[in-house]
mmCIF file of C-alpha atoms in Angstrom:
data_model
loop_
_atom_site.group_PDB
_atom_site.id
_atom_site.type_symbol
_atom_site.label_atom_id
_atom_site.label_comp_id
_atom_site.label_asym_id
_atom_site.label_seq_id
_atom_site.Cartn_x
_atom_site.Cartn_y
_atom_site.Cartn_z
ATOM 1 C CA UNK L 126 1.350 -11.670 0.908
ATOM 2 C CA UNK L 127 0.893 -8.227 2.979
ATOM 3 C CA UNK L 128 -2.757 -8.094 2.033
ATOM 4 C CA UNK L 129 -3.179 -11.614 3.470
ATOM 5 C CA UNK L 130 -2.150 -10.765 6.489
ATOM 6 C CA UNK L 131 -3.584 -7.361 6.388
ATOM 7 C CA UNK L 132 -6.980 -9.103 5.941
ATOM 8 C CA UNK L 133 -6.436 -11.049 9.226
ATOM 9 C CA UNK L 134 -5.454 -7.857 11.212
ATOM 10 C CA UNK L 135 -8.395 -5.871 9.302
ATOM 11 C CA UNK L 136 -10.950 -8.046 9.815
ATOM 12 C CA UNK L 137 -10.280 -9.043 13.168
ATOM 13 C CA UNK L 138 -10.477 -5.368 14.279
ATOM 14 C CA UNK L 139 -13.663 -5.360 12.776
ATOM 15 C CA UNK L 140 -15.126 -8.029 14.150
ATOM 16 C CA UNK L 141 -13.923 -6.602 17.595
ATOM 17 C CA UNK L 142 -11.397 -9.439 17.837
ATOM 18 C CA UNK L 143 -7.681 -9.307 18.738
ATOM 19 C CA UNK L 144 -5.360 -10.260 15.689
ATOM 20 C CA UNK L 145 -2.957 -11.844 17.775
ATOM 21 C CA UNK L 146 -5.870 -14.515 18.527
ATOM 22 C CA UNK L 147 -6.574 -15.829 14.311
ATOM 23 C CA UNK L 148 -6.588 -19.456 15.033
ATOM 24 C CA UNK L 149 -7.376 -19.844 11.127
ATOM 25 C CA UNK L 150 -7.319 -17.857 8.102
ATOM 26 C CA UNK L 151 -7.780 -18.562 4.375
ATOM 27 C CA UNK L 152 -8.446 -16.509 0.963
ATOM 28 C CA UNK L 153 -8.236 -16.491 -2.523
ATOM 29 C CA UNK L 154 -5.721 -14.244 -4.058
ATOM 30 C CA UNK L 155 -8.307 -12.626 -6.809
ATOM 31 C CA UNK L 156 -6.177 -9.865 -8.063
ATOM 32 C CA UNK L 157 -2.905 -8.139 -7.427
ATOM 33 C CA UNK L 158 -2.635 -4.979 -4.221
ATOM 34 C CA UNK L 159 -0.570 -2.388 -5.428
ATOM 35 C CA UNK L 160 1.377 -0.103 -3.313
ATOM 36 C CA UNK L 161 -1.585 3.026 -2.548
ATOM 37 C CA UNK L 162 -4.128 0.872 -3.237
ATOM 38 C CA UNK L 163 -7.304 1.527 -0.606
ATOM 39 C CA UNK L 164 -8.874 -1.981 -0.094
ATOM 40 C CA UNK L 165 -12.704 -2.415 1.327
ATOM 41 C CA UNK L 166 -13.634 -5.203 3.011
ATOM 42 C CA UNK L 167 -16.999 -7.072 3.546
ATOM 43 C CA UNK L 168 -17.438 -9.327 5.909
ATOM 44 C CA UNK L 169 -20.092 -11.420 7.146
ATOM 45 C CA UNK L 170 -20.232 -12.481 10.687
ATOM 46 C CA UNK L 171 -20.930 -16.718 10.634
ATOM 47 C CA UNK L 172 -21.528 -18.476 14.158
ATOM 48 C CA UNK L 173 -17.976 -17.923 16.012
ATOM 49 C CA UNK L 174 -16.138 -17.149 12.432
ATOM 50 C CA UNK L 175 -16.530 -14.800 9.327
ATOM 51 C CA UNK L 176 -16.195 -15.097 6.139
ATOM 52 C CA UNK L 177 -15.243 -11.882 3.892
ATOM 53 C CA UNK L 178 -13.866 -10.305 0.475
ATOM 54 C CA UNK L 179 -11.853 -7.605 -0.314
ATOM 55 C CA UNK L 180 -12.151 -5.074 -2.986
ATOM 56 C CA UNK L 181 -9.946 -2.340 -4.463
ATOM 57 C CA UNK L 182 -12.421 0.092 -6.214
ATOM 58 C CA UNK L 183 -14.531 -2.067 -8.693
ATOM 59 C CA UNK L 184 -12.054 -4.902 -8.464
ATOM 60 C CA UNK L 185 -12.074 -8.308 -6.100
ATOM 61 C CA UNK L 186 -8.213 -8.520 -4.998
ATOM 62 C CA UNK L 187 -9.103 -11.488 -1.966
ATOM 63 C CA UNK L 188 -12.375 -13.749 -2.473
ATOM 64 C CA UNK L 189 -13.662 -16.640 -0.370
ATOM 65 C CA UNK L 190 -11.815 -15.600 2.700
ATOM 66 C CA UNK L 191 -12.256 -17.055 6.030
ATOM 67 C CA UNK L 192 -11.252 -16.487 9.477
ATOM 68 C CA UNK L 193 -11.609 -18.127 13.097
ATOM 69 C CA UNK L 194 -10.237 -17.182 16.083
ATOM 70 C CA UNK L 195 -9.385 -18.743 19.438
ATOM 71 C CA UNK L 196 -11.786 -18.213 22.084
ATOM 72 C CA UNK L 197 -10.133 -15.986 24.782
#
């Protein structure tokens, strides 16, 4: 469950948005983080949202995520 909420904190950053603002967040648990593990994330800005994926080297660990945030 770290990596979910990682992936909120993460991709809000990148996105320029503050984490303490996700109104919504969903993902797919793909494959399992392991402690060390470097995870990459893609994301694709969508209107006021963004969807994104996370990958650990050549393997998808979150798929289908999604994330909205509160307008501040």
């Amino acid at each position: 469950l770290a990596s979910y909420g990682m992936s909120g904190v993460a991709v809000s950053r990148a996105m320029n948005r503050a984490p303490d603002s996700v109104a919504r967040l969903a993902c797919r648990f793909a494959a399992i983080v392991l402690p060390g593990d470097v995870i990459v994330f893609n994301i694709w800005k969508n209107g006021s949202e963004a969807a994104f994926t996370a990958r650990v080297e050549d393997r998808t660990v979150l798929s289908d995520g999604r994330i909205a945030w509160r307008d501040q």
